[in-house]
mmCIF file of C-alpha atoms in Angstrom:
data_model
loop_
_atom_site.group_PDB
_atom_site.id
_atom_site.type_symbol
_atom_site.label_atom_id
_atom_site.label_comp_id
_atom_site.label_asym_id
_atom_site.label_seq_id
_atom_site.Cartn_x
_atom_site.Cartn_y
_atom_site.Cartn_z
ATOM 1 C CA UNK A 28 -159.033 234.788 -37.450
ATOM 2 C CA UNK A 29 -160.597 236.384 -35.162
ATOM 3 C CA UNK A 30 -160.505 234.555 -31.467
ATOM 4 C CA UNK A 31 -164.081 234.448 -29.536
ATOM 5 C CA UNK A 32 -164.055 233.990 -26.035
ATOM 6 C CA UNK A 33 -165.478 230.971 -25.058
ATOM 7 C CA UNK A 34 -167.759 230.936 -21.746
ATOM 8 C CA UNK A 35 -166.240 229.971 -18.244
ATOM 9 C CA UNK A 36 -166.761 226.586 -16.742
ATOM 10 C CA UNK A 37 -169.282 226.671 -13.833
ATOM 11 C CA UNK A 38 -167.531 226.437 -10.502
ATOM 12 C CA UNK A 39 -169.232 223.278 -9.978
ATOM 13 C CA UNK A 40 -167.619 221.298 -13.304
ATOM 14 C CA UNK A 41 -164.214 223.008 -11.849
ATOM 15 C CA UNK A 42 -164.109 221.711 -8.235
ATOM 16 C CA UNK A 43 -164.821 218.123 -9.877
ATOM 17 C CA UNK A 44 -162.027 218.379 -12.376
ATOM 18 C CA UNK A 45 -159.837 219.549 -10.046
ATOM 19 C CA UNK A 46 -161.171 217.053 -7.862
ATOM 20 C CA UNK A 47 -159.445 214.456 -10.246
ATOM 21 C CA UNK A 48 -156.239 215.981 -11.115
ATOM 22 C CA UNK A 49 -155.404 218.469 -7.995
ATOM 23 C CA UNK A 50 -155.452 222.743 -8.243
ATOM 24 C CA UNK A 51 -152.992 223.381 -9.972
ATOM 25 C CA UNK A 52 -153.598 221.107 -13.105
ATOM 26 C CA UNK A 53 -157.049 222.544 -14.061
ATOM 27 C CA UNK A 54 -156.037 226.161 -15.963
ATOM 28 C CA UNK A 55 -159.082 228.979 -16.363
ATOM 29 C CA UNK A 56 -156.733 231.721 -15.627
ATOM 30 C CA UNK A 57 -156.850 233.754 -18.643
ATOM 31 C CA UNK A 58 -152.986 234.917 -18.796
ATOM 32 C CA UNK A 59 -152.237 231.384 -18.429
ATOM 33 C CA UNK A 60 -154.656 229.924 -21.113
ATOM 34 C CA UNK A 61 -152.895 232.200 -23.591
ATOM 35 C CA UNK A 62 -150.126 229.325 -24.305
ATOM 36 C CA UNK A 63 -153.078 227.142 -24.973
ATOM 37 C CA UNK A 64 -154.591 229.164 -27.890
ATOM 38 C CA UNK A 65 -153.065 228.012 -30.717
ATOM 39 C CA UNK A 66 -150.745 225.268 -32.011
ATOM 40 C CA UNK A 67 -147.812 225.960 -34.782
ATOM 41 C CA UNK A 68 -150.677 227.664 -36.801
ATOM 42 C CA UNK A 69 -150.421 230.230 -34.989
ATOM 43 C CA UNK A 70 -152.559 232.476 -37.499
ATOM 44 C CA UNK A 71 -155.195 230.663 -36.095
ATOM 45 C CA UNK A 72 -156.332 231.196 -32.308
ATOM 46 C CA UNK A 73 -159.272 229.991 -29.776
ATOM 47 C CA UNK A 74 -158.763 230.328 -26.371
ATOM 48 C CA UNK A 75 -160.282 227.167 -24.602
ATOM 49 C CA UNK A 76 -162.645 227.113 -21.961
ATOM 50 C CA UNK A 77 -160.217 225.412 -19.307
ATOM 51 C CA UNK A 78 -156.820 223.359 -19.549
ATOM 52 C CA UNK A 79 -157.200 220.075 -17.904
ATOM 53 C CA UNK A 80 -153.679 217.887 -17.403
ATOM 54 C CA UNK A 81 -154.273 214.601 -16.058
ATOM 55 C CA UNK A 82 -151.117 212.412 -15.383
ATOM 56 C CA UNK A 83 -152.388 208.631 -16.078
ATOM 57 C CA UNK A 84 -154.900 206.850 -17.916
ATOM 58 C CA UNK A 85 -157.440 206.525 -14.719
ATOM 59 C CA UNK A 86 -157.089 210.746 -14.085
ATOM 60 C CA UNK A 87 -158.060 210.607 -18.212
ATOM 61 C CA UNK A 88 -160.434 208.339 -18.201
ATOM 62 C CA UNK A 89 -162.404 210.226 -15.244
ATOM 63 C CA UNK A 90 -161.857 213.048 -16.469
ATOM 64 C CA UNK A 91 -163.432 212.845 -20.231
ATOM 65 C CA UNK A 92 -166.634 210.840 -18.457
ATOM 66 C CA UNK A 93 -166.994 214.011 -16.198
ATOM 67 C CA UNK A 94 -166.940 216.402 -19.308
ATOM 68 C CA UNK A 95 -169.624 213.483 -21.593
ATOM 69 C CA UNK A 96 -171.518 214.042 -18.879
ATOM 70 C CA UNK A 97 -172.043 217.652 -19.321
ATOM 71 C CA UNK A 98 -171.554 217.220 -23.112
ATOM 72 C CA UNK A 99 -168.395 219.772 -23.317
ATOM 73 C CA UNK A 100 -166.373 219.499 -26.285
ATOM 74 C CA UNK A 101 -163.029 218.401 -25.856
ATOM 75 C CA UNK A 102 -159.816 218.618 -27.479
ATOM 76 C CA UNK A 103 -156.440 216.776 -27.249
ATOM 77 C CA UNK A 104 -153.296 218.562 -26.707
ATOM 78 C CA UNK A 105 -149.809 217.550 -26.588
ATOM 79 C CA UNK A 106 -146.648 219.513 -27.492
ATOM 80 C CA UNK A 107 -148.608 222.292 -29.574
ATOM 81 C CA UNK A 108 -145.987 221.733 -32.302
ATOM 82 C CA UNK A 109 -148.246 221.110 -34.758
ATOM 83 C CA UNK A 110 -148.991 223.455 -38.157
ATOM 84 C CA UNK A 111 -152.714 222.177 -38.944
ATOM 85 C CA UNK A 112 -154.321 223.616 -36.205
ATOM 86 C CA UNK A 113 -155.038 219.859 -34.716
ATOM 87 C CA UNK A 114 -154.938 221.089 -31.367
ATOM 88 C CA UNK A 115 -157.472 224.853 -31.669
ATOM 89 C CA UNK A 116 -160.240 224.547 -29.423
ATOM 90 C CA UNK A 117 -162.995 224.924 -31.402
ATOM 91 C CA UNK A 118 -166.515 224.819 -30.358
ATOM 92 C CA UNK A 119 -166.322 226.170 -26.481
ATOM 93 C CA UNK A 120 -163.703 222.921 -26.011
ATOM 94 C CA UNK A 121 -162.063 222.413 -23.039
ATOM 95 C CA UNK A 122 -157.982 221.336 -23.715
ATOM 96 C CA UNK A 123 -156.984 217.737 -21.896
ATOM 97 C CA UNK A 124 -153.413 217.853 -22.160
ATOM 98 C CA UNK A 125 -150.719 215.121 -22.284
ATOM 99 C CA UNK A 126 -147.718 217.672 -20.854
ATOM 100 C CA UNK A 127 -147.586 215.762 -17.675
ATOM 101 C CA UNK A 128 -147.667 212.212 -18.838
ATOM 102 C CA UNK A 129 -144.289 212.048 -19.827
ATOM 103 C CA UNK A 130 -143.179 208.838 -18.632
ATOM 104 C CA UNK A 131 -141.171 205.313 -20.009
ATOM 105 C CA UNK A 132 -142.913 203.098 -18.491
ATOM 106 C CA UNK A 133 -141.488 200.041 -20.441
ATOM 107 C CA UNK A 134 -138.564 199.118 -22.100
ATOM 108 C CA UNK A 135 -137.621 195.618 -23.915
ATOM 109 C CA UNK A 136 -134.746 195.829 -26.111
ATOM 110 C CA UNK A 137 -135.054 192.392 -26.687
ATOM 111 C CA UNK A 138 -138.495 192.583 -28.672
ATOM 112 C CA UNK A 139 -137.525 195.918 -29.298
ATOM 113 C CA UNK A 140 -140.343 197.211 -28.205
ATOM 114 C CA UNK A 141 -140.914 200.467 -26.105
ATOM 115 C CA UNK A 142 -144.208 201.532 -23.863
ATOM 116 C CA UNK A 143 -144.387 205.183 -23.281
ATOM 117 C CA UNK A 144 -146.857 207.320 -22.145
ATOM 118 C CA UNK A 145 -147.977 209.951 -24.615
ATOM 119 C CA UNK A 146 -146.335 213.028 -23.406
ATOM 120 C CA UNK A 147 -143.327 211.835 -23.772
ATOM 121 C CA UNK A 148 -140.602 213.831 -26.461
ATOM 122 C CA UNK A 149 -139.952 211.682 -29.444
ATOM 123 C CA UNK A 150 -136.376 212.522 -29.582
ATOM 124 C CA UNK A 151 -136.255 211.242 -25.627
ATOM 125 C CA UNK A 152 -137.512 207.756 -26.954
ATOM 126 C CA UNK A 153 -134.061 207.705 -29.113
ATOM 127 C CA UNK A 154 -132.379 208.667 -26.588
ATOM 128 C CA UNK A 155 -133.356 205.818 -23.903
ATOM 129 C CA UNK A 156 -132.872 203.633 -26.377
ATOM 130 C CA UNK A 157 -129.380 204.248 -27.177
ATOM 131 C CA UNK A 158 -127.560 202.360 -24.595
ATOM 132 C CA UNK A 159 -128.903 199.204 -26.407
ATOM 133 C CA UNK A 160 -128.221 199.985 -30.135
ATOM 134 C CA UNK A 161 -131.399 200.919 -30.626
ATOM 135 C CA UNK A 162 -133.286 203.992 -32.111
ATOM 136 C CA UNK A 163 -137.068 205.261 -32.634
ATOM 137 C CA UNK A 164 -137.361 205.975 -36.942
ATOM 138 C CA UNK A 165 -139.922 208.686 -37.072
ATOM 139 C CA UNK A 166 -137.836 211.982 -36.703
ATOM 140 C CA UNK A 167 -140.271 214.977 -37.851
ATOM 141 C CA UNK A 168 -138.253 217.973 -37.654
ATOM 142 C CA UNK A 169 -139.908 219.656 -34.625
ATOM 143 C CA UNK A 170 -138.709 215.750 -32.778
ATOM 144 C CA UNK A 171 -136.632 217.605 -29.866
ATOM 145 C CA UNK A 172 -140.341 219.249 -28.819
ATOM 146 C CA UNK A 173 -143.054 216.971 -30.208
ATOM 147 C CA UNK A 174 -145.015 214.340 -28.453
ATOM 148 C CA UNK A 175 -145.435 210.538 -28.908
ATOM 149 C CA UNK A 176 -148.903 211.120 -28.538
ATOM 150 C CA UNK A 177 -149.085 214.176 -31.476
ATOM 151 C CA UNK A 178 -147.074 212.001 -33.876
ATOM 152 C CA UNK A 179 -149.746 209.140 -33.088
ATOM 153 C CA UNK A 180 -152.671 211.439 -33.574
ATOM 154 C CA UNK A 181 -151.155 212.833 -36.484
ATOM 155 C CA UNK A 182 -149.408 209.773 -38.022
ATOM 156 C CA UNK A 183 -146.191 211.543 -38.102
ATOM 157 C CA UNK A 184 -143.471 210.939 -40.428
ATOM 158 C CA UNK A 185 -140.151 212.858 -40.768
ATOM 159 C CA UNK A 186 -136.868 213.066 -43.265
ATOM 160 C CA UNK A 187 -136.373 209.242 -43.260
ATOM 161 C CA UNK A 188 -139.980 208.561 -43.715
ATOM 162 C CA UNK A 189 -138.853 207.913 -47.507
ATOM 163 C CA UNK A 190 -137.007 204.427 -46.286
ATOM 164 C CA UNK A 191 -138.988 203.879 -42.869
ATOM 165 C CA UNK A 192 -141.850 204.960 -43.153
ATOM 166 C CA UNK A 193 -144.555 207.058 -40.894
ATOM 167 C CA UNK A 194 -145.449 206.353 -37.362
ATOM 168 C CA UNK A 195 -148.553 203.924 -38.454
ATOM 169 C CA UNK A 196 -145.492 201.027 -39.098
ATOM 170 C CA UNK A 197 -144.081 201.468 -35.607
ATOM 171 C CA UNK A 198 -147.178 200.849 -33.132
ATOM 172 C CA UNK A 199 -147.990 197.716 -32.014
ATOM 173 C CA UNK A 200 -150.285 198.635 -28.973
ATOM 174 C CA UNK A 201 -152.487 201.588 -27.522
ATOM 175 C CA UNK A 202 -154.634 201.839 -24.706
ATOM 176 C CA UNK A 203 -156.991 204.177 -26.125
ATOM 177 C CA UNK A 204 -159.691 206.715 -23.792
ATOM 178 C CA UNK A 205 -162.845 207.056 -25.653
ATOM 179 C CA UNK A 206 -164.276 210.106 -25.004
ATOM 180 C CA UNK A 207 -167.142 209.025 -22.709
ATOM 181 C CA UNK A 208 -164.433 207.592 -20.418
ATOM 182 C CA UNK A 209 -164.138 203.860 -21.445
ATOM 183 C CA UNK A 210 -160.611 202.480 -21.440
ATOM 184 C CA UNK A 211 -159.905 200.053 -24.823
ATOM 185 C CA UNK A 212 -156.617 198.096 -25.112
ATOM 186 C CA UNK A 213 -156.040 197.936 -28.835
ATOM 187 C CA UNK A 214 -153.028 195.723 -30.619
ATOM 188 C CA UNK A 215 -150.037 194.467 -28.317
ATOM 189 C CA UNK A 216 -151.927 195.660 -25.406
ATOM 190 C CA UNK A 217 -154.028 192.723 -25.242
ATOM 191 C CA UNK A 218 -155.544 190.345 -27.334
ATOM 192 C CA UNK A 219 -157.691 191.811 -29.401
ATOM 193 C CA UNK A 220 -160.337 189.965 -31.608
ATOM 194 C CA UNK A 221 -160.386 189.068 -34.762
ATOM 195 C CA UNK A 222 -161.826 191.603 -37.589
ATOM 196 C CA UNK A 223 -160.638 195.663 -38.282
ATOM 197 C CA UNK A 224 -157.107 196.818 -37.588
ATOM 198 C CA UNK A 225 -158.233 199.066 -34.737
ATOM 199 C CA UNK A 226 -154.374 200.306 -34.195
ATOM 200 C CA UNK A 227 -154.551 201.320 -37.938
ATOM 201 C CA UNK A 228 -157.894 203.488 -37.624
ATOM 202 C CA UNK A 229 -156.948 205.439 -34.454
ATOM 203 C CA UNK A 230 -153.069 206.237 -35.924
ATOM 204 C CA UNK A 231 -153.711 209.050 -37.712
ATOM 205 C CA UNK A 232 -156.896 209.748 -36.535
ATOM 206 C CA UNK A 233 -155.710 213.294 -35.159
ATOM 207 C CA UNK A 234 -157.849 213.079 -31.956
ATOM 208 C CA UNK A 235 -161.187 211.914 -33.170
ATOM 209 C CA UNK A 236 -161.629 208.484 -31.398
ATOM 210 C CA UNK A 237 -160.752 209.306 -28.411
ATOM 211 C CA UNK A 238 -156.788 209.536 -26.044
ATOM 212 C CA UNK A 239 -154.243 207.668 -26.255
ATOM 213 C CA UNK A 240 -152.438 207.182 -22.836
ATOM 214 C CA UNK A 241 -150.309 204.472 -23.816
ATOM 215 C CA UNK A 242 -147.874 203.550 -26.890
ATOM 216 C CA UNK A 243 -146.450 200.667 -27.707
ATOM 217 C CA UNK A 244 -143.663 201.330 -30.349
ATOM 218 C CA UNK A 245 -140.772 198.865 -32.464
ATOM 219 C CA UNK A 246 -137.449 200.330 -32.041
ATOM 220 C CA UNK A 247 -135.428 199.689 -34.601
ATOM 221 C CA UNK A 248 -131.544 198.823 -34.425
ATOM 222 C CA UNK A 249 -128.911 201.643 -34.947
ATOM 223 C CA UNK A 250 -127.015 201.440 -38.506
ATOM 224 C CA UNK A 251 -123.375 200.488 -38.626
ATOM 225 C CA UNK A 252 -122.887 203.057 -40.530
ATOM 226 C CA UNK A 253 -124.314 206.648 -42.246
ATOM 227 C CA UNK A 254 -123.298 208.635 -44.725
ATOM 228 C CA UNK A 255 -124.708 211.742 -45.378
ATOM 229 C CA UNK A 256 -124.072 214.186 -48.642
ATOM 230 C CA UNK A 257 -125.054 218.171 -48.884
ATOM 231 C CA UNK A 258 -125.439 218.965 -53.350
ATOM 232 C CA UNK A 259 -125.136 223.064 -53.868
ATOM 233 C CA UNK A 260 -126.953 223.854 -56.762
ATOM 234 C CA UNK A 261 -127.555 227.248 -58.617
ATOM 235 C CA UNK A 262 -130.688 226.807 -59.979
ATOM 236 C CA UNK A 263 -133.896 224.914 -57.832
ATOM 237 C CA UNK A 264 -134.867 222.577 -60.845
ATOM 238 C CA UNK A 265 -130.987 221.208 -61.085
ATOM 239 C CA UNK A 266 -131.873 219.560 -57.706
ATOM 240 C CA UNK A 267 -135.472 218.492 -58.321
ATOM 241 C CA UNK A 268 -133.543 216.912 -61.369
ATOM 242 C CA UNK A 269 -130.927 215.362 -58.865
ATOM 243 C CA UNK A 270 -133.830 213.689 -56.902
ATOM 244 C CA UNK A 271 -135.110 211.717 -60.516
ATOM 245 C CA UNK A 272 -131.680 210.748 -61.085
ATOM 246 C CA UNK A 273 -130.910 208.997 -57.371
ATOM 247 C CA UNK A 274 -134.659 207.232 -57.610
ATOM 248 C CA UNK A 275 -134.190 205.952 -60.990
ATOM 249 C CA UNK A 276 -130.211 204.877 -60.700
ATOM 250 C CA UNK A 277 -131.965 202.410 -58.210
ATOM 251 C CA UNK A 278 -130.724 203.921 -54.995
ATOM 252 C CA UNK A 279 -132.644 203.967 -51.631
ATOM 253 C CA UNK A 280 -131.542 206.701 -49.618
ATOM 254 C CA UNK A 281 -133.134 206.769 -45.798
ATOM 255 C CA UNK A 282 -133.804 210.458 -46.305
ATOM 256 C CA UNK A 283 -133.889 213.150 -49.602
ATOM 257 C CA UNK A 284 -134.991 216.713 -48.694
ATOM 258 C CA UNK A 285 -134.115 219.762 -50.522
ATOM 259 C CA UNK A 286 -133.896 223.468 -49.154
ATOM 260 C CA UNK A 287 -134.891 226.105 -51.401
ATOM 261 C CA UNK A 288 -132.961 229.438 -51.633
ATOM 262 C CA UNK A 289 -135.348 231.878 -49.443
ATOM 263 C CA UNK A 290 -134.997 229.375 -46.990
ATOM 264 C CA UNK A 291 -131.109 228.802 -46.839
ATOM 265 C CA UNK A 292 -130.797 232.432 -46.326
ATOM 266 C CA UNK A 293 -133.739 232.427 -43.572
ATOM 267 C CA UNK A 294 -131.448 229.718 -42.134
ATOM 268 C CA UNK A 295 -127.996 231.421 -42.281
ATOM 269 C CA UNK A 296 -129.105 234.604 -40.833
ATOM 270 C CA UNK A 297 -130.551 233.097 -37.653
ATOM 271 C CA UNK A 298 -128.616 231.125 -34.747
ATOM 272 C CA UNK A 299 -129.568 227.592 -36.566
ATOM 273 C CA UNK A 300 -127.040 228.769 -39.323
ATOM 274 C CA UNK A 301 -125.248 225.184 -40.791
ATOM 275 C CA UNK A 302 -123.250 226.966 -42.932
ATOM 276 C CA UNK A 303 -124.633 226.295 -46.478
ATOM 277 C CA UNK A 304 -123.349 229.110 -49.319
ATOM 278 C CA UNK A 305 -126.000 231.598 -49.401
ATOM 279 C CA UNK A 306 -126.231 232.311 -52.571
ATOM 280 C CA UNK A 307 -127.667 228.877 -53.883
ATOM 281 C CA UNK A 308 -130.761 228.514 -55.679
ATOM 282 C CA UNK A 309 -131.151 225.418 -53.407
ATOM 283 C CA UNK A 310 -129.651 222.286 -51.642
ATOM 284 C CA UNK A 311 -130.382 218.351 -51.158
ATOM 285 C CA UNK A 312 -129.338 216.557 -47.991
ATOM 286 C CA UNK A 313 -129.054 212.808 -49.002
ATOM 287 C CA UNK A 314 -128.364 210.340 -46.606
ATOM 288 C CA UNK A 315 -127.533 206.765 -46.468
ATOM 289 C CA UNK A 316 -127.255 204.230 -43.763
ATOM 290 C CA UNK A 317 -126.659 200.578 -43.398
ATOM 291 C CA UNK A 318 -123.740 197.918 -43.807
ATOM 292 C CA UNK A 319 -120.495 199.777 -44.100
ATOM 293 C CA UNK A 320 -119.553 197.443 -47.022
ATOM 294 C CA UNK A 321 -121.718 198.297 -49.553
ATOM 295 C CA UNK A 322 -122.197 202.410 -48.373
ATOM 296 C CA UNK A 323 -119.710 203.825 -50.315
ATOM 297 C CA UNK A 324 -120.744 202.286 -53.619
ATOM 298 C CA UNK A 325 -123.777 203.647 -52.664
ATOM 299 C CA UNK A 326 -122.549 207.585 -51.873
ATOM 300 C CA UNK A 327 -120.371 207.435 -55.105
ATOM 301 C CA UNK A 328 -123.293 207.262 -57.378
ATOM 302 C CA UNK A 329 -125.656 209.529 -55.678
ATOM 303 C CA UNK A 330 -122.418 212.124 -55.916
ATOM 304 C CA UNK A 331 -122.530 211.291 -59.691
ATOM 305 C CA UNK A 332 -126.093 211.691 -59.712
ATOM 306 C CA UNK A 333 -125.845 215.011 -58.174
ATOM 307 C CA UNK A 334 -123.174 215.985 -60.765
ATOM 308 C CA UNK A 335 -124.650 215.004 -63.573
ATOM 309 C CA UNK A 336 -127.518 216.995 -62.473
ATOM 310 C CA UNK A 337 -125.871 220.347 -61.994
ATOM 311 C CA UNK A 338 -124.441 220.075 -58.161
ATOM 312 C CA UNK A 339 -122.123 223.276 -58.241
ATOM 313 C CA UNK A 340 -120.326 221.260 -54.655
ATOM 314 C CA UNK A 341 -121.008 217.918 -53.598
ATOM 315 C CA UNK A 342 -120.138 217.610 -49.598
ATOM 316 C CA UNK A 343 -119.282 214.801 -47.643
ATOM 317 C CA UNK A 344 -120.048 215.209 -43.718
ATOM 318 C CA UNK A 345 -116.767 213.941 -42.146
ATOM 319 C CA UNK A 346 -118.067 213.801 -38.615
ATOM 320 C CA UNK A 347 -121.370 213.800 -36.443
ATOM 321 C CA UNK A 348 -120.985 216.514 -36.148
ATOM 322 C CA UNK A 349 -120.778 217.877 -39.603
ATOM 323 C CA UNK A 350 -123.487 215.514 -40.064
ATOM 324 C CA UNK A 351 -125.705 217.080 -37.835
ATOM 325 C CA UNK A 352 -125.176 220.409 -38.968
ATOM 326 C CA UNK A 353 -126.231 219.550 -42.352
ATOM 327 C CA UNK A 354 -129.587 218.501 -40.545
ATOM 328 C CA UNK A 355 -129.704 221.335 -38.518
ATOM 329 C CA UNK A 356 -130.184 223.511 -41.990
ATOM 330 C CA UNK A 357 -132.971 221.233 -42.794
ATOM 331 C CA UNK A 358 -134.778 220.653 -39.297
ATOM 332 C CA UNK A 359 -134.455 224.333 -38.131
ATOM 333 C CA UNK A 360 -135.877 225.781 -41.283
ATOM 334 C CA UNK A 361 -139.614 226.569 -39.903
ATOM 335 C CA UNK A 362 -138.258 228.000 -36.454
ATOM 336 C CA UNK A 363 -135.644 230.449 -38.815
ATOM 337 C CA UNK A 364 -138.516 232.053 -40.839
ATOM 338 C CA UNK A 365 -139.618 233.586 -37.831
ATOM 339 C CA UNK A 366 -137.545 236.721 -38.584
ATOM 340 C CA UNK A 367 -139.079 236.602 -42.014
ATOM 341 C CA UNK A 368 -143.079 236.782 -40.534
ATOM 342 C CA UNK A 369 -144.738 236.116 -37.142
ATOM 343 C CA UNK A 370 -147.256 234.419 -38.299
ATOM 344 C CA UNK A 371 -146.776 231.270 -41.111
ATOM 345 C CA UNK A 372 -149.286 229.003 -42.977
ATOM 346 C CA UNK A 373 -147.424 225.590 -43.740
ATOM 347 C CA UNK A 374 -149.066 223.421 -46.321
ATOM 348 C CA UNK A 375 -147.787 220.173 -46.582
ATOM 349 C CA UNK A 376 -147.484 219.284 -51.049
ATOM 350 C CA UNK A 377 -147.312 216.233 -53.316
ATOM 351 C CA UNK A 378 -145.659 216.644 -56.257
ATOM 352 C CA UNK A 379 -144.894 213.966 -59.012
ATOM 353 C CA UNK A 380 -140.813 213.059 -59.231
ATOM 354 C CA UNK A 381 -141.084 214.144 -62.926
ATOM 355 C CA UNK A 382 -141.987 217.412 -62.287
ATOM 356 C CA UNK A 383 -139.980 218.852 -59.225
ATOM 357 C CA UNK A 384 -137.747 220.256 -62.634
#
């Protein structure tokens, strides 16, 4: 697509932006607005009129009434991970960025709640969280790069979606920017009245109502224990075949993902490799987690499932670590096929159980 160059702010609408966030955090350099035109679509590219990155809600807030005033577009922006082109600045837009709102500004691990400002890394969230047995459920697979406030705008889900769902069942509370510079508490962040699930409508709302500056979030308590399975099979539809047999025998894994052939090898020859056979049609990473009692019961029959199905090998990870690697085949697919092409289109599919044979 071909990218037009949008026309320069006036100095005038400059020295007032910058009069809100300081210099160096209004971008109109053109070598430096280069990182800003495109997300992970990157077939897709608009170079925006100017980068704005505000640091709290107040710098936000003063700074979307400044560009209502002079009607300017404006798009959100927080990690650029993306692959939907959420964050291309269409229309002449000028880019208000999250990348310096990165902050934890509350933790309660006995509500097991979190408040984090929307910058902040998802995977960080775990990580703060650890100390008290606690973890953040939504892991998409670009989590060690992507935003809090992306996965809100996007209602974000990840592997273990299947058991715990998308991002939408994890916030309690924003404190939402409209885009003429009016600051809403919405949810836990006050009490709001009676009537539409406001928190519902702007999750997933991928920028259209306005900025989120703060998240409130459940944690969830760590598992005591996980299990988690790698199936080899030698033909694609064995696997899809695998999947039918888990869901029906009753089982509830937290996460079910299969990697196709072209992308095991994509995987393998890059420096995520996780060691999975390269000559496989495909494989399923099945996981399990909860009490330790009832796990294995659990593992044995998806292993039987996965058998019964056509599973050439049937690993057990033995250690994080192993564990981790197994994930790493998954997570790391999209950054390996960058040897295959520069530029990607990701579609995200639905496809009935019955027919992934």
């Amino acid at each position: 697509m071909e990218n037009i160059l949008p026309e320069p702010l006036t100095k005038e609408l400059r020295d007032r932006l910058r009069g809100v966030v300081g210099d160096a955090w209004v971008i109109v350099d053109a070598d430096r607005l280069l990182a800003y035109e495109s997300d992970g679509l990157t077939a897709y590219r608009r170079t925006p009129r100017a980068v704005v990155l505000p640091r709290n809600t107040d710098e936000v807030s003063r700074v979307l009434g400044i560009l209502s005033q002079e009607a300017v577009p404006v798009v959100p922006r927080g990690a650029g991970t993306g692959l939907s082109g959420g964050a291309l600045a269409d229309g002449d837009a000028v880019v208000v960025g999250t990348a310096r709102m990165t902050d934890l500004l509350e933790l309660d691990p006995g509500n097991r709640l979190a408040r984090v400002q929307p910058g902040m890394i998802n995977a960080h969230l775990t990580t703060a969280a650890e100390p008290f047995g606690l973890y953040y459920a939504p892991d998409p697979s670009s989590q060690s790069a992507c935003t809090l406030g992306g996965n809100v705008a996007e209602n974000s889900g990840g592997p273990h979606c299947l058991k715990y769902g998308v991002t939408s069942r994890y916030v309690t509370g924003l404190r939402v920017v409209t885009y003429d510079g009016k600051v809403v508490d919405l949810g836990g962040f006050g009490r709001e009245p009676g009537g539409y699930d406001l928190v519902g409508v702007f999750v997933g709302s991928e920028g259209c109502f306005g900025i989120a500056t703060e998240i409130e979030v459940r944690l969830l308590p760590k598992s005591e224990a996980v299990s988690t399975l790698l199936a080899i099979f030698d033909r694609l539809g064995d696997a899809g075949s695998a999947v039918t047999e888990i869901m029906a025998e009753g089982l509830m894994p937290a996460a079910l993902e299969i990697i196709d052939g072209p992308t095991i090898r994509a995987v393998e020859a890059s420096v995520f490799a996780a060691g999975f056979p390269t000559d496989a049609a495909a494989a399923l990473v099945v996981e399990f987690d909860g009490i330790e009692a009832g796990l294995a019961a659990d593992v044995e029959r998806a292993v039987a499932c996965c058998r019964e199905a056509g599973a050439r090998e049937v690993r057990t990870a033995d250690s994080t670590e192993e564990r981790l690697a197994f994930w790493q085949g998954r997570k790391k697919a999209f950054g390996a096929m960058g040897q295959i092409a520069s530029d990607l289109l990701v579609q995200d599919a639905t496809v009935p159980r019955s027919q992934l044979t």
